[in-house]
Short mmCIF file of N, CA and C in Angstrom, two decimals:
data_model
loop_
_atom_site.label_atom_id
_atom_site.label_comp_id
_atom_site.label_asym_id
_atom_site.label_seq_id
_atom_site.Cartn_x
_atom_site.Cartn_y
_atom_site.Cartn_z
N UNK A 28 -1.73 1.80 6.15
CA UNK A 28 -1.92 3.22 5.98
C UNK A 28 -0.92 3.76 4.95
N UNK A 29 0.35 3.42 4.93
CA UNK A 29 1.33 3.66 3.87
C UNK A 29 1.13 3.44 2.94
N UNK A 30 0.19 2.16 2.62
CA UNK A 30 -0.28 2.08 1.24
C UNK A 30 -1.09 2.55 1.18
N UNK A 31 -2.02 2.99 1.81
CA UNK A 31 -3.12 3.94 1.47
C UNK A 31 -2.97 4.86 0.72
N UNK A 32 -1.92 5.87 1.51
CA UNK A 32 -0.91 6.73 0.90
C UNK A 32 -0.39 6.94 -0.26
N UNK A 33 0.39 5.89 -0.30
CA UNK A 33 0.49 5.53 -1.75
C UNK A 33 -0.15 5.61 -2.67
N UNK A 34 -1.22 4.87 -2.72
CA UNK A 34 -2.40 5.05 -3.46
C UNK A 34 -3.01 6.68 -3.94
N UNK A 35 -3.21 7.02 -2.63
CA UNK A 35 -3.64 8.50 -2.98
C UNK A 35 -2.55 8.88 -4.18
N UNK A 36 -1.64 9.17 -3.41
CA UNK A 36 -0.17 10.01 -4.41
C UNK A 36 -0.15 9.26 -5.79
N UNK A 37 -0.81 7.68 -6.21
CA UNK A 37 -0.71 7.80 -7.44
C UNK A 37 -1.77 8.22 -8.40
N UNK A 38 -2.74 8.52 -7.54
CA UNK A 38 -3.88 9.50 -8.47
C UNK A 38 -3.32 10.77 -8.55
N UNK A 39 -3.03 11.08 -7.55
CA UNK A 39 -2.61 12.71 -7.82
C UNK A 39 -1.34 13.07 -8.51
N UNK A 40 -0.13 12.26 -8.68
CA UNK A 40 0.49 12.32 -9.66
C UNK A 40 0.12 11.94 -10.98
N UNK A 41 -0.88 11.25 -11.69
CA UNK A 41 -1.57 11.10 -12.77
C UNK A 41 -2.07 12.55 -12.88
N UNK A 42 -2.50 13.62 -12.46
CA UNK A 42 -2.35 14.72 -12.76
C UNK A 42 -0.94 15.12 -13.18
N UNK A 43 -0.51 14.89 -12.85
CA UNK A 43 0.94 15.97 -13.00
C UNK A 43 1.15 15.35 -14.21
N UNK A 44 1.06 14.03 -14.58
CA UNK A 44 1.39 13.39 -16.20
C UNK A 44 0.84 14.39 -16.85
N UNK A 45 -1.23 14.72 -16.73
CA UNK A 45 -1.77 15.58 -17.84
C UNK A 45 -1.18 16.99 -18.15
N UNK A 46 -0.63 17.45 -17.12
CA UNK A 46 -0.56 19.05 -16.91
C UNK A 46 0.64 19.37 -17.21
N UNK A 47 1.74 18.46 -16.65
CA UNK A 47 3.19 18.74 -16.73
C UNK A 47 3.61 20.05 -15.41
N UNK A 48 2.60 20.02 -14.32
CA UNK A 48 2.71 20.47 -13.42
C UNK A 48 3.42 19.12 -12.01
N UNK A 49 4.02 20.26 -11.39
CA UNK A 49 5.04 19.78 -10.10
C UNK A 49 4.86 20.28 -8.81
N UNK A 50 4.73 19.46 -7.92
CA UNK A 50 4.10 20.42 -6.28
C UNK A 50 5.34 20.96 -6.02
N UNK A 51 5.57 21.71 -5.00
CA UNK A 51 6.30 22.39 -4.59
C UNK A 51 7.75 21.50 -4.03
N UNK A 52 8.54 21.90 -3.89
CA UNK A 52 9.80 20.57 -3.85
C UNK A 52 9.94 20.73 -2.22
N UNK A 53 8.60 20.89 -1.57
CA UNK A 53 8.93 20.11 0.24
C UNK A 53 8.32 18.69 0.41
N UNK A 54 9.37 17.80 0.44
CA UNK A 54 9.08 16.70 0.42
C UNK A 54 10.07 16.00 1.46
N UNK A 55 9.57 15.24 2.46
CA UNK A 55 10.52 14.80 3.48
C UNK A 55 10.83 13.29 2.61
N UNK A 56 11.78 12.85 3.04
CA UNK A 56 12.05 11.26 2.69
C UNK A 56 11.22 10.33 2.34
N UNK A 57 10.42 10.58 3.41
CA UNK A 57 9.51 9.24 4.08
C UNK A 57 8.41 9.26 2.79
N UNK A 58 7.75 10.21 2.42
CA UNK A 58 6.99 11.03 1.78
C UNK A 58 7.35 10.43 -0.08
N UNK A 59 9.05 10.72 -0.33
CA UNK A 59 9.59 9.99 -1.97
C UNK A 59 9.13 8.74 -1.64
N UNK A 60 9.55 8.27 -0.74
CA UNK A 60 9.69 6.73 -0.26
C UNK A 60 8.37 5.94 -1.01
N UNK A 61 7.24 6.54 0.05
CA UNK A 61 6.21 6.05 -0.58
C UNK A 61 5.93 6.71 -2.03
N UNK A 62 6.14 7.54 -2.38
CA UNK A 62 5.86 7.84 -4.04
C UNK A 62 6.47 6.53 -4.91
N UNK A 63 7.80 6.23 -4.58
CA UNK A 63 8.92 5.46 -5.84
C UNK A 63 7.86 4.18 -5.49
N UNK A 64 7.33 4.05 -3.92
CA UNK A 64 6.53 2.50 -3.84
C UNK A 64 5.94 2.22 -4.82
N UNK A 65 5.09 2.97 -5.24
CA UNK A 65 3.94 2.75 -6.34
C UNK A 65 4.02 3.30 -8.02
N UNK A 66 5.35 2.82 -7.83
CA UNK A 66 5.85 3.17 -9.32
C UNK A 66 4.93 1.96 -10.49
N UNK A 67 4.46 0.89 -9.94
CA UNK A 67 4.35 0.11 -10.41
C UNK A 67 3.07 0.30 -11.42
N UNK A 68 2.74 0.40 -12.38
CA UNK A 68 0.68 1.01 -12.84
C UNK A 68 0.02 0.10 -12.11
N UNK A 69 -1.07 0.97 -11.86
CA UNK A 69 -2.36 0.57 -11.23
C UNK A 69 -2.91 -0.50 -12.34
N UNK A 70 -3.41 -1.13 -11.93
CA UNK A 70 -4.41 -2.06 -13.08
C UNK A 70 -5.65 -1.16 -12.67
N UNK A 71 -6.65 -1.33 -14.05
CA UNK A 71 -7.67 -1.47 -13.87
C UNK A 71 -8.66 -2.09 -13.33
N UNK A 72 -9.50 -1.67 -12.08
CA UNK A 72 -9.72 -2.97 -11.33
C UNK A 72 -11.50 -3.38 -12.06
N UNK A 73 -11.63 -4.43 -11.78
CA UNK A 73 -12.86 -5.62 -12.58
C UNK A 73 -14.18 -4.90 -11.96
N UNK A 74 -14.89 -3.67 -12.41
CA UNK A 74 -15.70 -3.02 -11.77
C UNK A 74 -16.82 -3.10 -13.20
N UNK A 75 -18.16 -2.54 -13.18
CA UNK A 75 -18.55 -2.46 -14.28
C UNK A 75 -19.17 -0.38 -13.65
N UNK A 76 -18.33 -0.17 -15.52
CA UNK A 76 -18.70 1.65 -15.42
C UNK A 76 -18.86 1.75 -17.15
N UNK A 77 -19.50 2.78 -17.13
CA UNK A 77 -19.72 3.04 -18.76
C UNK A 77 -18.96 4.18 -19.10
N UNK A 78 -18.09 3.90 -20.06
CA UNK A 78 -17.10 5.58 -20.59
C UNK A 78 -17.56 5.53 -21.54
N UNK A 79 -18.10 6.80 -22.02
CA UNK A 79 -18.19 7.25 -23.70
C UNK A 79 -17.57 6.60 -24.41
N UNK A 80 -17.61 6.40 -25.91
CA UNK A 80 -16.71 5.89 -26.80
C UNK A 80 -16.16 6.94 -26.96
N UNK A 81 -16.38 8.05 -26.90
CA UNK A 81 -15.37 9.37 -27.44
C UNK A 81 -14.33 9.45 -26.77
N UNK A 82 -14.05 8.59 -25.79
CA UNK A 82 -12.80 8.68 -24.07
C UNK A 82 -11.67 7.14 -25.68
N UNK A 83 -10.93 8.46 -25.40
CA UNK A 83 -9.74 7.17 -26.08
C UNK A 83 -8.87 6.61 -24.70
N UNK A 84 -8.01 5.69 -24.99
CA UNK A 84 -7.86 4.34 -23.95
C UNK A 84 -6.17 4.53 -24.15
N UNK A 85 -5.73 5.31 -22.70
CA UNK A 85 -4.39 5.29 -22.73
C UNK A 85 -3.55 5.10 -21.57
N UNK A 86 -2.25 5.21 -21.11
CA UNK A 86 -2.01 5.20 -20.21
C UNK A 86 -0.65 6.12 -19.50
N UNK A 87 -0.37 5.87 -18.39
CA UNK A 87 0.73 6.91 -17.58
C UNK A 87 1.28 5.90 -16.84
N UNK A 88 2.49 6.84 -16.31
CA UNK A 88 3.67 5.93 -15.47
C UNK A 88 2.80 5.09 -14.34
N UNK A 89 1.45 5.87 -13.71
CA UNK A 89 1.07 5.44 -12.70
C UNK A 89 -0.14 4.78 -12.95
N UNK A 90 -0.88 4.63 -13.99
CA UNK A 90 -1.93 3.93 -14.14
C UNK A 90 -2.00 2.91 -15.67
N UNK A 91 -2.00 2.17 -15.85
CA UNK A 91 -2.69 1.00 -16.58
C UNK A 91 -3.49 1.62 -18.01
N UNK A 92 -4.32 1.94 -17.23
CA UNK A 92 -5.67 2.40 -18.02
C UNK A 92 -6.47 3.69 -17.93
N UNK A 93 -5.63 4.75 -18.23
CA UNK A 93 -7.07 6.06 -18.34
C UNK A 93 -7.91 6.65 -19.73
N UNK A 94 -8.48 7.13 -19.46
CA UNK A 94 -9.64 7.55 -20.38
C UNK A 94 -9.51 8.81 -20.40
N UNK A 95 -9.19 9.42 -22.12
CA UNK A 95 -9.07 11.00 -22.30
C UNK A 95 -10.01 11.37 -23.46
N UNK A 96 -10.43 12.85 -23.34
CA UNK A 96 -11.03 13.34 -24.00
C UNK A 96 -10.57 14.80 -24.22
N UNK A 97 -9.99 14.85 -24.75
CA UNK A 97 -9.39 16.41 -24.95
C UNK A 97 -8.67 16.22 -23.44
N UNK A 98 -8.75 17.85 -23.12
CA UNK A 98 -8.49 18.14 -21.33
C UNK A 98 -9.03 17.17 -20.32
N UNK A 99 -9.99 16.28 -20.56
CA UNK A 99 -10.61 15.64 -19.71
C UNK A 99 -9.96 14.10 -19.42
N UNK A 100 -9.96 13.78 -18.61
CA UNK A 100 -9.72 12.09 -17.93
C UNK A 100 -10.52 11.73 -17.02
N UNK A 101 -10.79 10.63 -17.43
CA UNK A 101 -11.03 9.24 -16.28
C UNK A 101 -10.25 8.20 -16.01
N UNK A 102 -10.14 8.15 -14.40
CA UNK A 102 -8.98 6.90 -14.09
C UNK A 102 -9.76 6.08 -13.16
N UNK A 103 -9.79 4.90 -13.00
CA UNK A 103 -10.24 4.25 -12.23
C UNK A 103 -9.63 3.07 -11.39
N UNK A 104 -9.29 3.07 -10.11
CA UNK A 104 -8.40 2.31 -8.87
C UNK A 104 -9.05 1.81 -8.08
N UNK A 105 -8.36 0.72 -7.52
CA UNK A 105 -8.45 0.05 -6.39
C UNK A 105 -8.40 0.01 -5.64
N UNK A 106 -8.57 -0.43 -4.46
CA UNK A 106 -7.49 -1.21 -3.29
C UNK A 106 -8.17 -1.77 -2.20
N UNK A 107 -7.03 -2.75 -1.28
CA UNK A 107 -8.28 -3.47 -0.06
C UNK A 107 -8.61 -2.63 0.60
N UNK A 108 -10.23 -2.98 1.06
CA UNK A 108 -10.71 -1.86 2.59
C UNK A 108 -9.95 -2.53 3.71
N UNK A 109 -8.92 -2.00 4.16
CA UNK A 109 -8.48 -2.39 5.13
C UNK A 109 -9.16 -2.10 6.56
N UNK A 110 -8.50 -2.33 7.88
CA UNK A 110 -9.21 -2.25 9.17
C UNK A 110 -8.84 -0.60 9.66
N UNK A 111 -7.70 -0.07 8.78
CA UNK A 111 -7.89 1.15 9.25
C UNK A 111 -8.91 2.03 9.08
N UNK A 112 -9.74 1.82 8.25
CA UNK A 112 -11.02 2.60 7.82
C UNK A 112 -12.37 1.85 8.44
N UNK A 113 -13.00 2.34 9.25
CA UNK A 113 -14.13 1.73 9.29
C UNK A 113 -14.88 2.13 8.43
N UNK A 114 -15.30 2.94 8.23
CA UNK A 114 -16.62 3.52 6.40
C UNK A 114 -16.23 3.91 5.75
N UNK A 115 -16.68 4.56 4.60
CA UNK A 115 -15.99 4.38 3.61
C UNK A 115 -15.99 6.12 4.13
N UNK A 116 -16.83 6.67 4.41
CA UNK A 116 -16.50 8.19 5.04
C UNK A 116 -15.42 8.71 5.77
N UNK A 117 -14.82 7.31 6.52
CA UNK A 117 -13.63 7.70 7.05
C UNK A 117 -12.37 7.69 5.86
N UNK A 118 -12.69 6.83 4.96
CA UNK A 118 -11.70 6.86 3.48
C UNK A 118 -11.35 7.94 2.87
N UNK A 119 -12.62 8.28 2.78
CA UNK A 119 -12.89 9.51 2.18
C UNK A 119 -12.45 11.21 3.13
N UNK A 120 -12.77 10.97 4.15
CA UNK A 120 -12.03 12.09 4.87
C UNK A 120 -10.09 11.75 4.58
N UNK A 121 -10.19 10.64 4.85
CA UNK A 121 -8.49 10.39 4.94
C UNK A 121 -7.86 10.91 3.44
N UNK A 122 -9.17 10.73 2.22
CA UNK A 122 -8.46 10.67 0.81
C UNK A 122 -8.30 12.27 1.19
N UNK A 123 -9.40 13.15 1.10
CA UNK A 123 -9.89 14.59 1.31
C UNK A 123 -7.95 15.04 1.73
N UNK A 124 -8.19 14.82 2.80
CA UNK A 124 -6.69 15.18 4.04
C UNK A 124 -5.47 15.11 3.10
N UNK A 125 -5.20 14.09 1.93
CA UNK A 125 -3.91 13.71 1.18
C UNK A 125 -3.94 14.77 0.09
N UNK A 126 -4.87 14.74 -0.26
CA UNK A 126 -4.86 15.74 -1.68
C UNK A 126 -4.90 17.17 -1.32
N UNK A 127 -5.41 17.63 0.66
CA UNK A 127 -4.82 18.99 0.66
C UNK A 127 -3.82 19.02 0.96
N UNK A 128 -2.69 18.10 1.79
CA UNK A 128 -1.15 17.73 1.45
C UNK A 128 -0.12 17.74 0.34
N UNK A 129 -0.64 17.03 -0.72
CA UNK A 129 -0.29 17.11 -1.99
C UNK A 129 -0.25 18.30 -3.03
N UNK A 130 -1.14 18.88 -2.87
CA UNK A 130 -1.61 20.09 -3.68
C UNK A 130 -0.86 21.54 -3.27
N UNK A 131 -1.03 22.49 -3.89
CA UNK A 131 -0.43 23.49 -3.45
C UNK A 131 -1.98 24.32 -2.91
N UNK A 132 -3.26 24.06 -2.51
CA UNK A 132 -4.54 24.50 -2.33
C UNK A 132 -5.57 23.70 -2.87
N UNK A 133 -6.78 23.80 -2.32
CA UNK A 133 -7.96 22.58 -2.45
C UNK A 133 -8.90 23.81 -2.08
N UNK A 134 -10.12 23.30 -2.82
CA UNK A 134 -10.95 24.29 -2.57
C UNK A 134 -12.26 23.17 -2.88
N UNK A 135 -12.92 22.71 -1.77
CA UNK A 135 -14.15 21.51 -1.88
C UNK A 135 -15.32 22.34 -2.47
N UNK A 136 -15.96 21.75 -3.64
CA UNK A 136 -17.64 22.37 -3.97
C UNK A 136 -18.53 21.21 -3.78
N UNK A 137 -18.47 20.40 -3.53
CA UNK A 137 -19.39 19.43 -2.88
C UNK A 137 -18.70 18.46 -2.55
N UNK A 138 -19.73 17.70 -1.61
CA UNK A 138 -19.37 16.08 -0.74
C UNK A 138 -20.63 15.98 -0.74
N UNK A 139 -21.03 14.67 -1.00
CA UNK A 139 -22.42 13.97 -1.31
C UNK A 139 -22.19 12.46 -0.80
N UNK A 140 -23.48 12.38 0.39
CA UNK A 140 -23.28 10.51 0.45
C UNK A 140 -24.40 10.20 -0.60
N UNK A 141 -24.13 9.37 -1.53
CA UNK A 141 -25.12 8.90 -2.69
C UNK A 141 -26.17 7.59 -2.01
N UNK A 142 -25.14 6.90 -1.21
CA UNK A 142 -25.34 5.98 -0.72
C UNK A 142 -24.83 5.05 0.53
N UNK A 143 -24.60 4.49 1.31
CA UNK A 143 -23.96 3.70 2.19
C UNK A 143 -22.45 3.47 1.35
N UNK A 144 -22.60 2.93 -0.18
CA UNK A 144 -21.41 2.46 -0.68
C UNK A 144 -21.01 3.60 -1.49
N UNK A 145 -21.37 4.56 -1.87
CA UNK A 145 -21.31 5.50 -2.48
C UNK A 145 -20.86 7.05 -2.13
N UNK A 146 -19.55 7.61 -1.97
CA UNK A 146 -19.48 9.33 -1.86
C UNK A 146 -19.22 9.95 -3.09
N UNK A 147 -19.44 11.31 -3.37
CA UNK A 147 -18.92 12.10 -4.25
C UNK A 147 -18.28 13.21 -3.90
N UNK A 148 -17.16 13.81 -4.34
CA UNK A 148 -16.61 14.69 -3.66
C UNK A 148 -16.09 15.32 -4.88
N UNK A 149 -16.80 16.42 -4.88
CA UNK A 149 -15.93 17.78 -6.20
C UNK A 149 -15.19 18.59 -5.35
N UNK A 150 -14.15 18.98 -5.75
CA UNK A 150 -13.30 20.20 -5.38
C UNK A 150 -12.48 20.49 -6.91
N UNK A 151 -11.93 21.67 -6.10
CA UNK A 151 -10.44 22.31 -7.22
C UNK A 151 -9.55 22.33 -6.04
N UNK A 152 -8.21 22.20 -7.23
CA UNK A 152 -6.70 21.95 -6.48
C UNK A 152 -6.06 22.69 -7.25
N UNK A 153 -5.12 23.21 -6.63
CA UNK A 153 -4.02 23.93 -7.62
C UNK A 153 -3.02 23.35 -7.09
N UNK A 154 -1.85 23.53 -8.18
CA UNK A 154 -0.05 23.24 -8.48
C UNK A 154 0.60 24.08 -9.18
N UNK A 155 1.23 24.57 -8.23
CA UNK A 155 2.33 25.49 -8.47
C UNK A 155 3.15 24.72 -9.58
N UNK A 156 3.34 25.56 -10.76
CA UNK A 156 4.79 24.94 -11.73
C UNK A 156 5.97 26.13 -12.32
N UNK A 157 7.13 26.26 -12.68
CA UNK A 157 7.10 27.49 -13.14
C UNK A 157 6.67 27.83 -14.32
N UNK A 158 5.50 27.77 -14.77
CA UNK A 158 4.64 28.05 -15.55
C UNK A 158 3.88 29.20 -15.08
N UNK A 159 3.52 28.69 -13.70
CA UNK A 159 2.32 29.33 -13.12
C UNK A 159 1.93 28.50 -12.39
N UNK A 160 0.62 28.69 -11.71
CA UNK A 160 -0.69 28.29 -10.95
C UNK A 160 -1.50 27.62 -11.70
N UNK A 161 -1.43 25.72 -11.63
CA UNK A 161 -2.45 25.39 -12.64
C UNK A 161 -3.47 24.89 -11.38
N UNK A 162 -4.59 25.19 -12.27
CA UNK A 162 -6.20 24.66 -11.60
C UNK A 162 -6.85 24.04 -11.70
N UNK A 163 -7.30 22.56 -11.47
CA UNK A 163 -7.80 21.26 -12.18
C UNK A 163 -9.24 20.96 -11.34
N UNK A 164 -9.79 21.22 -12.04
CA UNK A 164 -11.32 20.16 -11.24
C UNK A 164 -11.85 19.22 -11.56
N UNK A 165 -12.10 18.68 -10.41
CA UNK A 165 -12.37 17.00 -10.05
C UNK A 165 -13.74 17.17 -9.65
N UNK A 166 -13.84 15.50 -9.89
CA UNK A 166 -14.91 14.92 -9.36
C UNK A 166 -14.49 13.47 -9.27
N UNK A 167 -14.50 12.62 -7.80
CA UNK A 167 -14.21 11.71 -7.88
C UNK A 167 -15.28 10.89 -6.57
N UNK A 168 -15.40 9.90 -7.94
CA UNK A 168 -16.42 9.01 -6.70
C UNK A 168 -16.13 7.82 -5.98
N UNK A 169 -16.34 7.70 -4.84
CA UNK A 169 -15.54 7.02 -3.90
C UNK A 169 -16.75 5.49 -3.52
N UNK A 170 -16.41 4.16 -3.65
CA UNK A 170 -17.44 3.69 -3.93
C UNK A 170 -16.39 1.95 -2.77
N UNK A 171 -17.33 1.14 -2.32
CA UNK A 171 -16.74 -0.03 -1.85
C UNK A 171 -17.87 -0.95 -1.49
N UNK A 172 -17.58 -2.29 -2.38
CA UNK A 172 -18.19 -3.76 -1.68
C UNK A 172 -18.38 -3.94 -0.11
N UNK A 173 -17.57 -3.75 0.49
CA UNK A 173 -17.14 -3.67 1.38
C UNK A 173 -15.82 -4.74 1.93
N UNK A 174 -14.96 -5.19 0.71
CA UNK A 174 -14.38 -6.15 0.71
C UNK A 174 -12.76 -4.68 -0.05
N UNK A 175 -12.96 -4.02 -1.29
CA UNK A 175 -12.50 -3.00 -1.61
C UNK A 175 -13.01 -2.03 -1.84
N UNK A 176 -11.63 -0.92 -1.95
CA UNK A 176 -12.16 0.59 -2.41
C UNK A 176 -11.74 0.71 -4.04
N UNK A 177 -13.33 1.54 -4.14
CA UNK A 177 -12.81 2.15 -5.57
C UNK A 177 -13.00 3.31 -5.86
N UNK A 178 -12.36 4.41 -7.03
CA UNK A 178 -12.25 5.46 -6.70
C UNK A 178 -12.77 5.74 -8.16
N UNK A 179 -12.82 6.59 -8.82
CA UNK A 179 -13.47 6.99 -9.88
C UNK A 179 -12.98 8.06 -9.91
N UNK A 180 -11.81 9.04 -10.48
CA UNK A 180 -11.36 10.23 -10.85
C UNK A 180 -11.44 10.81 -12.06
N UNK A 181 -12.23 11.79 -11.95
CA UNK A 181 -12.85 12.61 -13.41
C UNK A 181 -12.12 13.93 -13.24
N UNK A 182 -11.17 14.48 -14.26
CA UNK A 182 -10.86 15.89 -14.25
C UNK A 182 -10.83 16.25 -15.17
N UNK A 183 -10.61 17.56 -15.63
CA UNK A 183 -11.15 18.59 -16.67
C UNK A 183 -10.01 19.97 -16.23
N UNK A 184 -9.89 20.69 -16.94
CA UNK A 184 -9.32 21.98 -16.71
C UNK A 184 -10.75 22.86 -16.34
N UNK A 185 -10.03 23.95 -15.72
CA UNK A 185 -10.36 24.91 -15.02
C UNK A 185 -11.49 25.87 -16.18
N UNK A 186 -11.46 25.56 -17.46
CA UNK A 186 -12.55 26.28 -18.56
C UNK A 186 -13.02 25.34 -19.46
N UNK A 187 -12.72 24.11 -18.96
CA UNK A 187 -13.94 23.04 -19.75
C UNK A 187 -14.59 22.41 -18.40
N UNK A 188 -14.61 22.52 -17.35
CA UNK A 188 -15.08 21.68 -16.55
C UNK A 188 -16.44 21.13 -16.80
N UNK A 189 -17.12 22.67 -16.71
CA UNK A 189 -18.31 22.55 -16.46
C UNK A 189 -19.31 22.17 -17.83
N UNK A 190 -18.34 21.91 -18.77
CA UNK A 190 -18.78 21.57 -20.02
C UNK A 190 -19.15 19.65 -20.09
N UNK A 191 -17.78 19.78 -18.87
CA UNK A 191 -17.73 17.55 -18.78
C UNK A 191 -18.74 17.58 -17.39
N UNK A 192 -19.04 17.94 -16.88
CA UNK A 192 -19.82 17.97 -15.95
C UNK A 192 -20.69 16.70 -15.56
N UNK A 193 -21.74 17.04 -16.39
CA UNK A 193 -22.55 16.21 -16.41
C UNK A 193 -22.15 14.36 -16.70
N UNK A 194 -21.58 15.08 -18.07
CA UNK A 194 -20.69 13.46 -18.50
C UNK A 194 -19.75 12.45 -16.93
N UNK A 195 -19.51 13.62 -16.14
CA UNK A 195 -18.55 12.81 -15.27
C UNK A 195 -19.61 12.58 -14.20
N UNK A 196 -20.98 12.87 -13.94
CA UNK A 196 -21.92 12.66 -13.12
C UNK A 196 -22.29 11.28 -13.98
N UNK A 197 -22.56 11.34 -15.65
CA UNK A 197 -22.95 10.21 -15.93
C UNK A 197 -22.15 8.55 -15.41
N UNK A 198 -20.95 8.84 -15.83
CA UNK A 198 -19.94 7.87 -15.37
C UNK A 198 -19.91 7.41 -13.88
N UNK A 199 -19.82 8.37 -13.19
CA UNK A 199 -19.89 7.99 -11.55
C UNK A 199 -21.41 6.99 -11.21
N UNK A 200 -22.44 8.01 -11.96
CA UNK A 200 -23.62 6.68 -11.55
C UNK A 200 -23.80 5.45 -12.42
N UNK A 201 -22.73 5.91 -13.08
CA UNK A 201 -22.91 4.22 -14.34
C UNK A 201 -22.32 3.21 -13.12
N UNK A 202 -21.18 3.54 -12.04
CA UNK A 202 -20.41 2.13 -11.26
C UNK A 202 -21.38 1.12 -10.73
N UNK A 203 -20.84 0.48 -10.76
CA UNK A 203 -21.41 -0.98 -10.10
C UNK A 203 -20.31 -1.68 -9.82
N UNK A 204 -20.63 -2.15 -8.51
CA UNK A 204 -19.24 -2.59 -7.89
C UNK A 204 -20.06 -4.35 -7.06
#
């Protein structure tokens, strides 16, 4: 479960790379602990997905391999389905639960089962910085063999979203796992 954890917190700090936004500084020990765990980049895991050629090929402290387009990214992760999850719905509630932890607010616009191996889940999140209130929307598709999980994170700012929209619907049904 700690690594689960982990995991989550290194998608959602791959935001904070794009934005240069920071959650709020309540953070118990236990909480850094697992952050510094997963200092390590994610690899890209051996999935087949189609990114635009227009997505240039870069990376962050926490991932390997993401895909940018202006405001927009795609990241794509791993990890084992362990025994704490029986479906991937329970993953997915558990991911849901971390990112309204993480965030300074979550606001869900859809959850979709596509399939047995397949969820989609759009929301917006905000992060407090002293900047301000930034607002990022996602779409991330939650997908497993049943051997691992994979995650598919598409975001956009808060006035191009709905412009990548579609493009990040294309990508999610391009996976094959």
């Amino acid at each position: 479960m700690k690594k689960t954890f982990a995991f989550i917190m290194a998608l959602m700090m791959s935001v904070s790379a794009f934005t240069g936004c920071k959650n709020k500084e309540e953070s118990s020990s236990e909480e850094e602990s697992s952050i510094l765990e997963v200092m390590i980049p994610l690899e890209m895991p051996d999935i087949e997905i189609e990114i635009p050629d227009s997505y240039e090929i870069t990376s962050t402290q926490n991932n390997n391999t993401v895909y940018v387009k202006e405001d927009a990214s795609v990241i794509v992760n791993s990890e084992d389905f362990t025994e704490a999850y029986d479906t991937l719905d329970e993953f997915v509630n558990f991911a849901e639960g971390a990112y309204r932890e993480y965030s300074d607010g979550i606001e869900i616009l859809s959850k979709e089962k596509r399939s047995e191996n397949c969820v989609v889940l759009e929301y917006i999140y905000s992060l407090v910085s002293v900047d301000g209130v930034f607002r990022k929307y996602n779409m991330v598709g939650f997908f497993t063999d049943g051997q691992k999980l994979y995650l598919v994170t598409c975001k956009a700012d808060e006035d191009t979203y709905e412009s990548y929209r579609e493009e990040f619907l294309d990508i999610i049904e391009s996976v094959n796992v």
